[in-house]
Coordinates of N, CA and C in Angstrom, one line a residue:
Chain A
M89 N -10.6 13.4 88.4 CA -10.3 14.6 89.2 C -10.5 15.8 88.3
T90 N -11.1 16.9 88.9 CA -11.3 18.1 88.2 C -10.8 19.3 89.0
L91 N -10.9 20.5 88.4 CA -10.5 21.6 89.2 C -11.4 21.9 90.4
T92 N -12.6 21.4 90.3 CA -13.5 21.6 91.5 C -13.4 20.4 92.5
D93 N -12.5 19.5 92.2 CA -12.4 18.3 93.1 C -10.9 18.1 93.4
P94 N -10.3 19.0 94.2 CA -8.9 18.9 94.5 C -8.7 17.7 95.5
R95 N -7.4 17.2 95.4 CA -7.1 16.1 96.3 C -5.8 16.5 97.1
D96 N -5.8 16.0 98.3 CA -4.6 16.3 99.1 C -3.3 15.8 98.5
A97 N -3.4 14.7 97.8 CA -2.2 14.1 97.3 C -1.4 15.0 96.4
L98 N -2.1 16.0 95.8 CA -1.4 16.9 94.9 C -0.4 17.7 95.6
A99 N -0.7 18.1 96.8 CA 0.2 18.9 97.6 C 1.5 18.2 97.9
E100 N 1.4 16.8 98.1 CA 2.6 16.0 98.3 C 3.4 15.9 97.0
Q101 N 2.8 16.0 95.9 CA 3.5 15.9 94.6 C 4.1 17.2 94.2
S102 N 3.8 18.3 94.8 CA 4.2 19.6 94.4 C 5.7 19.7 94.5
N103 N 6.3 20.3 93.4 CA 7.7 20.5 93.4 C 8.1 22.0 93.5
F104 N 7.2 22.7 94.2 CA 7.4 24.2 94.3 C 8.8 24.5 94.9
I105 N 9.1 23.8 96.0 CA 10.4 24.1 96.6 C 11.6 23.7 95.6
G106 N 11.3 22.7 94.8 CA 12.3 22.4 93.8 C 12.5 23.5 92.8
Y107 N 11.5 24.2 92.4 CA 11.6 25.4 91.5 C 12.4 26.4 92.2
L108 N 12.1 26.7 93.5 CA 12.9 27.8 94.2 C 14.4 27.4 94.2
V109 N 14.6 26.2 94.6 CA 16.0 25.7 94.7 C 16.7 25.9 93.3
G110 N 16.0 25.5 92.3 CA 16.6 25.6 90.9 C 16.9 27.0 90.6
L111 N 16.0 28.0 90.9 CA 16.2 29.4 90.6 C 17.4 29.9 91.4
A112 N 17.5 29.5 92.7 CA 18.6 29.9 93.5 C 19.9 29.4 92.9
G113 N 19.9 28.1 92.4 CA 21.1 27.6 91.8 C 21.5 28.3 90.5
L114 N 20.5 28.7 89.7 CA 20.8 29.5 88.5 C 21.4 30.9 88.9
A115 N 20.9 31.4 90.0 CA 21.5 32.7 90.5 C 22.9 32.6 90.9
R116 N 23.3 31.4 91.5 CA 24.7 31.2 91.8 C 25.5 31.1 90.6
V117 N 25.0 30.5 89.5 CA 25.7 30.3 88.3 C 26.0 31.7 87.7
V118 N 25.0 32.6 87.8 CA 25.2 34.0 87.3 C 26.4 34.7 88.1
H119 N 26.4 34.5 89.4 CA 27.5 35.0 90.2 C 28.8 34.4 89.7
A120 N 28.8 33.1 89.4 CA 30.1 32.5 89.0 C 30.5 33.1 87.6
L121 N 29.5 33.3 86.8 CA 29.8 33.9 85.4 C 30.5 35.3 85.6
A122 N 30.0 36.0 86.6 CA 30.6 37.3 86.8 C 32.0 37.2 87.5
G123 N 32.3 36.0 88.0 CA 33.6 35.8 88.6 C 33.7 36.3 90.0
D124 N 32.5 36.3 90.7 CA 32.5 36.7 92.1 C 33.4 35.9 92.9
G125 N 34.4 36.4 93.6 CA 35.2 35.7 94.5 C 36.2 34.8 93.9
Q126 N 36.2 34.7 92.5 CA 37.2 33.9 91.9 C 37.7 34.5 90.6
S127 N 38.0 35.8 90.6 CA 38.3 36.6 89.4 C 39.5 36.0 88.6
S128 N 40.4 35.3 89.3 CA 41.5 34.8 88.6 C 41.1 33.7 87.6
E129 N 40.0 33.0 87.9 CA 39.6 31.9 87.0 C 38.7 32.3 85.9
V130 N 38.2 33.5 85.9 CA 37.3 33.9 84.8 C 38.0 35.0 84.0
S131 N 38.1 34.7 82.7 CA 38.8 35.6 81.8 C 37.9 36.9 81.6
R132 N 38.6 38.0 81.5 CA 37.9 39.3 81.5 C 38.2 39.9 80.1
S133 N 37.2 40.6 79.6 CA 37.3 41.3 78.4 C 37.9 42.7 78.7
D134 N 38.9 43.1 77.8 CA 39.4 44.4 78.0 C 38.5 45.5 77.4
V135 N 37.6 45.1 76.5 CA 36.8 46.0 75.8 C 35.5 46.3 76.6
P136 N 35.3 47.5 77.1 CA 34.1 47.7 77.9 C 32.8 47.6 77.0
R137 N 31.8 47.0 77.6 CA 30.6 46.8 76.9 C 29.4 47.5 77.7
D138 N 28.3 47.7 77.0 CA 27.2 48.2 77.7 C 26.4 47.0 78.2
S139 N 25.6 47.2 79.3 CA 24.8 46.2 79.7 C 23.5 46.2 78.9
D140 N 23.2 45.1 78.2 CA 22.0 45.0 77.4 C 20.9 44.1 78.0
D141 N 19.9 43.8 77.2 CA 18.8 43.0 77.8 C 19.3 41.6 78.3
F142 N 20.3 41.1 77.6 CA 20.8 39.8 78.0 C 21.4 39.8 79.4
V143 N 22.2 40.9 79.6 CA 22.8 41.1 80.9 C 21.8 41.3 82.0
H144 N 20.7 42.0 81.6 CA 19.7 42.3 82.6 C 18.8 41.1 82.9
V145 N 18.7 40.2 81.9 CA 18.0 38.9 82.2 C 18.9 38.1 83.3
L146 N 20.2 38.1 83.1 CA 21.0 37.4 84.1 C 20.9 38.1 85.4
L147 N 20.9 39.4 85.4 CA 20.7 40.1 86.7 C 19.4 39.8 87.3
G148 N 18.4 39.7 86.5 CA 17.0 39.4 87.1 C 17.1 38.0 87.7
L149 N 17.7 37.1 87.1 CA 17.9 35.7 87.7 C 18.6 35.8 89.1
A150 N 19.7 36.6 89.1 CA 20.5 36.7 90.3 C 19.6 37.4 91.4
S151 N 18.8 38.4 91.0 CA 18.0 39.0 92.0 C 17.0 38.1 92.6
L152 N 16.3 37.3 91.7 CA 15.4 36.3 92.2 C 16.0 35.3 93.2
G153 N 17.2 34.9 92.8 CA 18.0 33.9 93.6 C 18.2 34.5 95.0
E154 N 18.6 35.8 95.0 CA 18.9 36.4 96.3 C 17.6 36.5 97.2
A155 N 16.5 36.8 96.5 CA 15.3 36.9 97.2 C 14.9 35.5 97.8
I156 N 15.2 34.4 97.0 CA 14.9 33.1 97.5 C 15.8 32.7 98.7
E157 N 17.0 33.1 98.6 CA 18.0 32.7 99.7 C 17.6 33.5 100.9
R158 N 17.0 34.8 100.7 CA 16.6 35.5 101.9 C 15.4 34.8 102.6
L159 N 14.5 34.2 101.7 CA 13.4 33.4 102.3 C 14.0 32.3 103.2
A160 N 15.0 31.6 102.7 CA 15.6 30.5 103.4 C 16.2 31.1 104.7
D161 N 16.8 32.2 104.6 CA 17.5 32.8 105.8 C 16.4 33.2 106.8
S162 N 15.3 33.8 106.4 CA 14.4 34.3 107.3 C 13.7 33.1 108.0
A163 N 13.6 32.0 107.3 CA 13.0 30.8 108.0 C 13.9 30.3 109.1
K164 N 15.2 30.6 109.0 CA 16.2 30.1 110.0 C 16.7 31.2 110.8
A165 N 16.0 32.3 110.9 CA 16.5 33.5 111.6 C 16.9 33.3 113.0
P166 N 16.3 32.5 113.8 CA 16.7 32.3 115.2 C 18.1 31.7 115.3
Q167 N 18.4 30.8 114.3 CA 19.8 30.3 114.4 C 20.6 31.1 113.4
V168 N 21.6 31.8 113.9 CA 22.4 32.7 113.0 C 23.4 31.8 112.2
Q169 N 23.2 31.8 110.9 CA 24.1 31.0 110.1 C 24.4 31.9 108.9
P170 N 25.7 32.1 108.6 CA 26.1 33.0 107.4 C 25.6 32.4 106.1
N171 N 25.7 31.1 105.9 CA 25.4 30.5 104.6 C 24.5 29.3 104.8
P172 N 23.2 29.5 105.0 CA 22.3 28.3 105.2 C 22.2 27.5 103.9
P173 N 22.2 26.2 104.1 CA 22.1 25.4 102.8 C 20.7 25.4 102.3
V174 N 20.5 26.0 101.1 CA 19.2 26.0 100.5 C 18.7 24.7 99.9
E175 N 19.7 23.7 99.8 CA 19.3 22.5 99.1 C 18.4 21.6 100.0
S176 N 18.5 21.8 101.3 CA 17.7 20.9 102.1 C 16.2 21.4 102.1
P177 N 15.3 20.5 101.6 CA 13.9 20.9 101.5 C 13.3 20.9 102.9
P178 N 12.3 21.8 103.0 CA 11.6 21.9 104.3 C 10.7 20.7 104.4
P179 N 10.2 20.4 105.7 CA 9.3 19.3 105.9 C 8.1 19.4 105.0
A180 N 7.5 18.2 104.7 CA 6.4 18.1 103.8 C 5.2 19.0 104.3
S181 N 5.1 19.1 105.6 CA 4.0 19.9 106.2 C 4.1 21.3 105.8
T182 N 5.3 21.9 105.6 CA 5.4 23.3 105.2 C 4.9 23.4 103.7
T183 N 5.3 22.5 102.9 CA 4.9 22.5 101.5 C 3.4 22.5 101.4
M184 N 2.8 21.6 102.2 CA 1.3 21.4 102.1 C 0.7 22.7 102.6
R185 N 1.3 23.3 103.6 CA 0.6 24.5 104.2 C 0.6 25.6 103.1
W186 N 1.7 25.7 102.4 CA 1.8 26.8 101.3 C 0.7 26.5 100.3
L187 N 0.5 25.3 99.9 CA -0.5 25.0 98.9 C -1.9 25.2 99.3
R188 N -2.1 25.3 100.6 CA -3.5 25.5 101.1 C -3.7 27.0 101.4
Chain B
M1342 N -22.4 25.1 77.8 CA -21.0 24.5 77.8 C -20.4 24.6 79.2
N1343 N -20.0 23.5 79.8 CA -19.5 23.5 81.2 C -18.0 23.7 81.2
P1344 N -17.4 23.9 82.4 CA -16.0 24.2 82.5 C -15.2 23.0 81.9
E1345 N -15.6 21.7 82.2 CA -14.9 20.6 81.7 C -14.7 20.6 80.2
V1346 N -15.8 21.0 79.5 CA -15.8 21.1 78.0 C -14.8 22.2 77.6
L1347 N -14.9 23.3 78.2 CA -14.0 24.4 77.9 C -12.5 24.0 78.0
I1348 N -12.2 23.3 79.2 CA -10.8 22.9 79.4 C -10.4 21.8 78.4
G1349 N -11.4 21.0 78.0 CA -11.1 20.0 77.0 C -10.7 20.7 75.6
M1350 N -11.4 21.8 75.3 CA -11.1 22.5 74.1 C -9.7 23.1 74.2
L1351 N -9.4 23.6 75.3 CA -8.0 24.2 75.5 C -7.0 23.1 75.3
A1352 N -7.2 21.9 75.9 CA -6.3 20.8 75.8 C -6.1 20.4 74.3
E1353 N -7.3 20.5 73.6 CA -7.2 20.1 72.1 C -6.4 21.1 71.3
L1354 N -6.7 22.4 71.7 CA -5.9 23.5 71.0 C -4.4 23.3 71.2
E1355 N -4.1 22.9 72.5 CA -2.6 22.7 72.8 C -2.1 21.6 72.0
R1356 N -2.9 20.5 71.8 CA -2.4 19.4 71.0 C -2.2 19.8 69.5
I1357 N -3.1 20.6 69.0 CA -3.0 21.1 67.6 C -1.7 22.0 67.5
R1358 N -1.4 22.8 68.5 CA -0.3 23.7 68.5 C 1.0 22.9 68.5
E1359 N 1.0 21.8 69.3 CA 2.2 20.9 69.3 C 2.4 20.3 68.0
L1360 N 1.3 19.8 67.4 CA 1.4 19.1 66.1 C 1.9 20.1 65.0
T1361 N 1.4 21.3 65.1 CA 1.9 22.3 64.1 C 3.4 22.6 64.2
L1362 N 3.8 22.7 65.5 CA 5.2 22.9 65.7 C 6.1 21.7 65.2
N1363 N 5.6 20.5 65.4 CA 6.3 19.3 64.9 C 6.4 19.4 63.4
L1364 N 5.3 19.8 62.7 CA 5.3 19.9 61.3 C 6.3 21.0 60.8
I1365 N 6.3 22.1 61.5 CA 7.2 23.2 61.1 C 8.7 22.7 61.2
E1366 N 8.9 22.0 62.3 CA 10.3 21.5 62.5 C 10.7 20.5 61.5
R1367 N 9.8 19.6 61.1 CA 10.1 18.6 60.1 C 10.3 19.3 58.7
E1368 N 9.5 20.4 58.4 CA 9.6 21.0 57.1 C 10.8 21.9 57.0
T1369 N 11.4 22.3 58.2 CA 12.5 23.2 58.2 C 13.7 22.5 59.0
P1370 N 14.4 21.7 58.3 CA 15.4 20.9 59.0 C 16.4 21.8 59.8
R1371 N 16.6 23.0 59.3 CA 17.6 23.9 60.0 C 17.2 24.2 61.4
L1372 N 15.9 24.1 61.7 CA 15.4 24.3 63.1 C 15.6 23.0 63.9
L1373 N 15.8 21.9 63.3 CA 15.9 20.6 64.0 C 17.1 19.9 63.5
P1374 N 18.3 20.4 63.9 CA 19.5 19.7 63.3 C 19.6 18.3 63.9
A1375 N 20.3 17.5 63.1 CA 20.6 16.1 63.6 C 21.6 16.1 64.7
P1376 N 21.5 15.2 65.6 CA 22.5 15.2 66.7 C 23.9 15.0 66.1
P1377 N 24.9 15.5 66.8 CA 26.3 15.3 66.3 C 26.6 13.8 66.3
D1378 N 27.5 13.4 65.3 CA 27.9 12.0 65.2 C 28.6 11.6 66.5
E1379 N 28.3 10.4 66.8 CA 28.9 9.7 68.0 C 28.7 10.5 69.3
A1380 N 27.7 11.3 69.3 CA 27.4 12.1 70.5 C 26.8 11.1 71.6
C1381 N 27.3 11.1 72.7 CA 26.8 10.3 73.8 C 27.0 10.9 75.1
G1382 N 26.4 10.4 76.1 CA 26.6 10.9 77.5 C 26.3 12.3 77.6
T1383 N 27.2 13.1 78.2 CA 27.0 14.5 78.5 C 26.7 15.3 77.3
E1384 N 27.5 15.0 76.2 CA 27.3 15.8 75.0 C 25.9 15.7 74.4
R1385 N 25.4 14.5 74.4 CA 24.1 14.2 73.9 C 23.0 14.9 74.8
T1386 N 23.3 14.8 76.1 CA 22.3 15.4 77.1 C 22.2 16.9 76.8
V1387 N 23.4 17.6 76.6 CA 23.4 19.0 76.4 C 22.7 19.4 75.1
F1388 N 23.0 18.5 74.1 CA 22.4 18.8 72.8 C 20.8 18.7 72.9
D1389 N 20.3 17.7 73.6 CA 18.9 17.6 73.8 C 18.3 18.7 74.6
L1390 N 19.1 19.1 75.6 CA 18.7 20.3 76.5 C 18.5 21.5 75.6
L1391 N 19.5 21.8 74.8 CA 19.5 23.0 74.0 C 18.4 23.0 73.0
L1392 N 18.2 21.8 72.4 CA 17.0 21.7 71.4 C 15.7 21.9 72.2
G1393 N 15.6 21.4 73.4 CA 14.4 21.5 74.2 C 14.1 23.0 74.5
A1394 N 15.2 23.7 74.8 CA 15.1 25.1 75.1 C 14.6 25.9 73.9
R1395 N 15.2 25.5 72.7 CA 14.8 26.2 71.5 C 13.3 26.0 71.2
R1396 N 12.9 24.7 71.4 CA 11.5 24.4 71.1 C 10.6 25.1 72.1
A1397 N 11.0 25.2 73.4 CA 10.2 25.9 74.4 C 10.0 27.4 74.0
V1398 N 11.1 28.0 73.4 CA 11.0 29.4 73.1 C 10.1 29.5 71.8
L1399 N 10.5 28.7 70.7 CA 9.8 28.9 69.5 C 8.3 28.4 69.6
G1400 N 8.1 27.5 70.5 CA 6.7 27.0 70.6 C 5.8 27.8 71.5
N1401 N 6.4 28.6 72.4 CA 5.6 29.4 73.3 C 6.2 30.9 73.3
P1402 N 6.1 31.5 72.1 CA 6.8 32.8 72.0 C 6.2 33.9 72.9
A1403 N 4.9 33.9 73.1 CA 4.3 35.0 73.9 C 4.7 34.8 75.4
A1404 N 4.6 33.5 75.9 CA 5.0 33.2 77.2 C 6.5 33.5 77.5
A1405 N 7.3 33.0 76.5 CA 8.7 33.3 76.6 C 9.1 34.7 76.6
R1406 N 8.4 35.5 75.8 CA 8.6 37.0 75.8 C 8.2 37.6 77.1
G1407 N 7.1 37.1 77.6 CA 6.6 37.7 78.9 C 7.6 37.4 80.0
L1408 N 8.1 36.2 80.1 CA 9.1 35.8 81.1 C 10.4 36.6 80.9
H1409 N 10.8 36.8 79.6 CA 12.0 37.5 79.3 C 11.9 39.0 79.8
D1410 N 10.7 39.6 79.5 CA 10.5 41.0 79.9 C 10.4 41.1 81.4
L1411 N 9.9 40.2 82.1 CA 9.8 40.2 83.5 C 11.3 40.2 84.1
L1412 N 12.1 39.3 83.6 CA 13.5 39.2 84.1 C 14.3 40.4 83.7
V1413 N 14.1 41.0 82.5 CA 14.8 42.2 82.2 C 14.4 43.3 83.2
A1414 N 13.1 43.5 83.4 CA 12.6 44.5 84.3 C 13.2 44.3 85.7
E1415 N 13.2 43.1 86.2 CA 13.8 42.8 87.5 C 15.3 43.1 87.5
G1416 N 16.0 42.7 86.4 CA 17.4 42.9 86.3 C 17.7 44.4 86.3
R1417 N 16.9 45.2 85.6 CA 17.2 46.7 85.6 C 17.0 47.3 87.0
R1418 N 16.0 46.8 87.7 CA 15.7 47.2 89.1 C 16.9 46.9 90.0
Y1419 N 17.4 45.6 89.8 CA 18.5 45.1 90.7 C 19.8 45.9 90.4
A1420 N 19.9 46.2 89.1 CA 21.2 46.9 88.7 C 21.3 48.3 89.4
N1421 N 20.2 48.8 89.9 CA 20.2 50.1 90.5 C 20.6 50.0 92.0
T1422 N 20.7 48.8 92.5 CA 21.2 48.6 93.9 C 22.7 48.4 93.8
P1423 N 23.4 48.7 95.0 CA 24.9 48.6 95.0 C 25.3 47.1 94.6
D1424 N 24.7 46.1 95.2 CA 25.0 44.7 94.9 C 24.8 44.4 93.4
G1425 N 23.6 44.9 92.9 CA 23.3 44.6 91.5 C 24.3 45.3 90.6
A1426 N 24.7 46.5 90.9 CA 25.6 47.3 90.0 C 26.9 46.6 90.0
R1427 N 27.4 46.1 91.1 CA 28.6 45.4 91.2 C 28.6 44.1 90.3
L1428 N 27.5 43.4 90.4 CA 27.3 42.2 89.7 C 27.2 42.5 88.2
R1429 N 26.5 43.6 87.8 CA 26.4 44.0 86.4 C 27.8 44.3 85.8
D1430 N 28.6 45.0 86.6 CA 29.9 45.3 86.1 C 30.7 44.0 85.8
G1431 N 30.6 43.1 86.8 CA 31.3 41.8 86.6 C 30.8 41.0 85.4
L1432 N 29.5 41.0 85.1 CA 28.9 40.3 84.0 C 29.3 40.9 82.7
V1433 N 29.3 42.3 82.7 CA 29.6 43.0 81.4 C 31.1 42.7 81.0
A1434 N 32.0 42.5 82.0 CA 33.4 42.4 81.7 C 33.8 40.9 81.5
S1435 N 32.8 40.0 81.7 CA 33.1 38.6 81.7 C 33.1 38.0 80.3
E1436 N 34.2 37.2 79.9 CA 34.2 36.5 78.6 C 33.2 35.4 78.6
A1437 N 33.0 34.8 79.8 CA 32.1 33.7 79.9 C 30.7 34.1 79.6
V1438 N 30.3 35.3 79.9 CA 29.0 35.8 79.6 C 28.9 36.0 78.0
E1439 N 29.9 36.4 77.4 CA 29.9 36.6 75.9 C 29.7 35.2 75.3
N1440 N 30.4 34.2 75.8 CA 30.2 32.8 75.3 C 28.7 32.4 75.5
L1441 N 28.2 32.7 76.7 CA 26.8 32.3 77.0 C 25.8 33.0 76.1
R1442 N 26.2 34.3 75.8 CA 25.3 35.1 74.9 C 25.3 34.4 73.5
R1443 N 26.4 34.0 73.1 CA 26.5 33.4 71.7 C 25.6 32.1 71.7
V1444 N 25.7 31.3 72.8 CA 24.9 30.1 72.9 C 23.4 30.5 72.8
W1445 N 23.0 31.5 73.6 CA 21.6 31.9 73.7 C 21.1 32.4 72.4
E1446 N 21.9 33.2 71.7 CA 21.4 33.8 70.4 C 21.3 32.7 69.4
T1447 N 22.2 31.7 69.4 CA 22.1 30.6 68.4 C 20.8 29.8 68.7
L1448 N 20.6 29.7 70.0 CA 19.5 28.9 70.4 C 18.1 29.5 70.2
S1449 N 18.0 30.8 70.6 CA 16.7 31.5 70.5 C 16.5 32.1 69.1
L1450 N 17.6 32.2 68.4 CA 17.5 32.9 67.1 C 17.0 34.3 67.2
N1451 N 17.2 34.9 68.4 CA 16.8 36.3 68.7 C 15.4 36.6 68.5
V1452 N 14.5 35.6 68.6 CA 13.1 35.8 68.3 C 12.4 36.6 69.5
L1453 N 13.1 36.7 70.6 CA 12.4 37.4 71.8 C 12.8 38.9 71.8
D1454 N 13.7 39.3 70.9 CA 14.0 40.7 70.8 C 13.1 41.5 69.9
G1455 N 13.2 42.8 70.0 CA 12.4 43.7 69.1 C 11.0 43.9 69.5
P1456 N 10.2 44.5 68.7 CA 8.8 44.9 69.1 C 7.9 43.7 69.3
A1457 N 6.9 43.9 70.2 CA 5.9 42.9 70.5 C 4.7 43.5 71.1
A1458 N 3.5 43.2 70.6 CA 2.3 43.7 71.3 C 2.2 43.0 72.7
P1459 N 1.6 43.7 73.6 CA 1.4 43.1 74.9 C 0.7 41.7 74.9
N1460 N 1.3 40.8 75.6 CA 0.7 39.4 75.6 C 0.6 38.7 74.3
A1461 N 1.5 39.1 73.4 CA 1.5 38.5 72.0 C 2.9 38.1 71.6
A1462 N 2.9 37.2 70.6 CA 4.2 36.8 70.1 C 5.0 37.9 69.5
P1463 N 6.3 38.0 69.7 CA 7.1 39.1 69.1 C 7.1 39.0 67.6
D1464 N 7.2 40.2 67.0 CA 7.2 40.2 65.5 C 8.4 39.4 64.9
A1465 N 9.5 39.4 65.6 CA 10.7 38.6 65.1 C 10.4 37.1 65.0
W1466 N 9.5 36.6 65.9 CA 9.2 35.2 65.9 C 8.4 34.9 64.6
A1467 N 7.4 35.7 64.2 CA 6.7 35.4 63.0 C 7.6 35.6 61.8
D1468 N 8.5 36.6 61.8 CA 9.4 36.8 60.7 C 10.3 35.6 60.5
L1469 N 10.8 35.1 61.7 CA 11.7 33.9 61.6 C 11.0 32.7 61.0
L1470 N 9.8 32.4 61.5 CA 9.1 31.2 60.9 C 8.8 31.4 59.5
A1471 N 8.4 32.6 59.1 CA 8.1 32.9 57.7 C 9.3 32.7 56.8
D1472 N 10.4 33.2 57.3 CA 11.7 33.0 56.6 C 12.0 31.5 56.4
A1473 N 11.9 30.8 57.6 CA 12.3 29.4 57.6 C 11.4 28.5 56.7
V1474 N 10.1 28.8 56.7 CA 9.2 28.0 56.0 C 9.1 28.4 54.5
I1475 N 8.9 29.7 54.3 CA 8.7 30.2 52.9 C 10.0 30.3 52.2
G1476 N 11.0 30.6 52.9 CA 12.3 30.7 52.2 C 13.0 29.4 52.0
H1477 N 12.4 28.3 52.3 CA 13.0 26.9 52.2 C 13.2 26.7 50.7
G1478 N 14.4 26.4 50.3 CA 14.7 26.0 48.9 C 15.3 27.2 48.1
L1479 N 15.3 28.4 48.7 CA 15.9 29.5 48.0 C 17.4 29.4 48.1
D1480 N 18.1 29.9 47.1 CA 19.6 29.8 47.1 C 20.1 30.9 48.0
D1481 N 20.4 30.5 49.2 CA 20.8 31.5 50.2 C 22.2 32.1 49.9
S1482 N 23.0 31.4 49.1 CA 24.3 32.0 48.8 C 24.2 33.3 48.0
I1483 N 23.1 33.3 47.2 CA 22.9 34.6 46.4 C 22.3 35.7 47.3
L1484 N 21.3 35.3 48.1 CA 20.8 36.3 49.0 C 21.8 36.8 50.0
A1485 N 22.8 36.0 50.4 CA 23.8 36.4 51.4 C 24.6 37.5 50.8
R1486 N 24.8 37.5 49.5 CA 25.7 38.6 48.9 C 24.9 40.0 48.9
L1487 N 23.6 39.9 48.9 CA 22.8 41.1 48.9 C 22.5 41.7 50.3
R1488 N 22.9 40.8 51.3 CA 22.5 41.2 52.7 C 23.7 42.0 53.3
P1489 N 23.4 43.3 53.7 CA 24.4 44.1 54.3 C 25.0 43.3 55.5
E1490 N 26.3 43.6 55.7 CA 27.0 42.9 56.8 C 26.3 43.2 58.2
G1491 N 26.1 42.3 59.0 CA 25.5 42.5 60.3 C 24.0 42.2 60.3
F1492 N 23.4 42.1 59.1 CA 22.0 41.8 59.1 C 21.8 40.3 59.1
A1493 N 20.7 39.9 59.9 CA 20.4 38.4 60.0 C 19.8 37.9 58.7

């Protein structure tokens, strides 16, 4: 197989949705680190710090995760659900359509 | 020269790069620490994961820096939104983030920070490898006394 000889089977092996789900999961970890909704379980520093590159990397991950969850939301827009499960992969036909 | 030959050359360059990285790791044991004694199960998995992340960063400095810069830029943009600002404040005040920062700095050895030419490896990466390879065998206890506090 070469780049000029693509095969349909590659689309079925694609784990693109898996990447998106992984990023969305990392974004949720970032929210957990910040103590969103569970501030009593996350210890807080009394010393105020500046947000540096490391914090901005975490924010970047959180932003990507939100964008991905919005994608999942928009796909389910007709059915109004406050927290759609992002773990459920779409049908294989969707994956294949994206790859083409 | 057809595309297949060019791709073959790229694959061969990648193999040489991997072998060079293996050699550097073997010559500088501090970059490839032995697994902790009696480590098994989750602890061993985490150890391997951390070593894998270090190798990914040290072995692909330009790509890692590019990804790092993209995430920083997106993070700065997000921090300008109300949700992002709220999350930023939570992260800045979190002790868990400080712990994670310590893990990341130990892992990456800070090679992604500092100046870097566009699409090139950061200067800190070359400095680190030069220190690790050339400085092997020096009595670091003497150098440590000459090093101002706070300097790596």
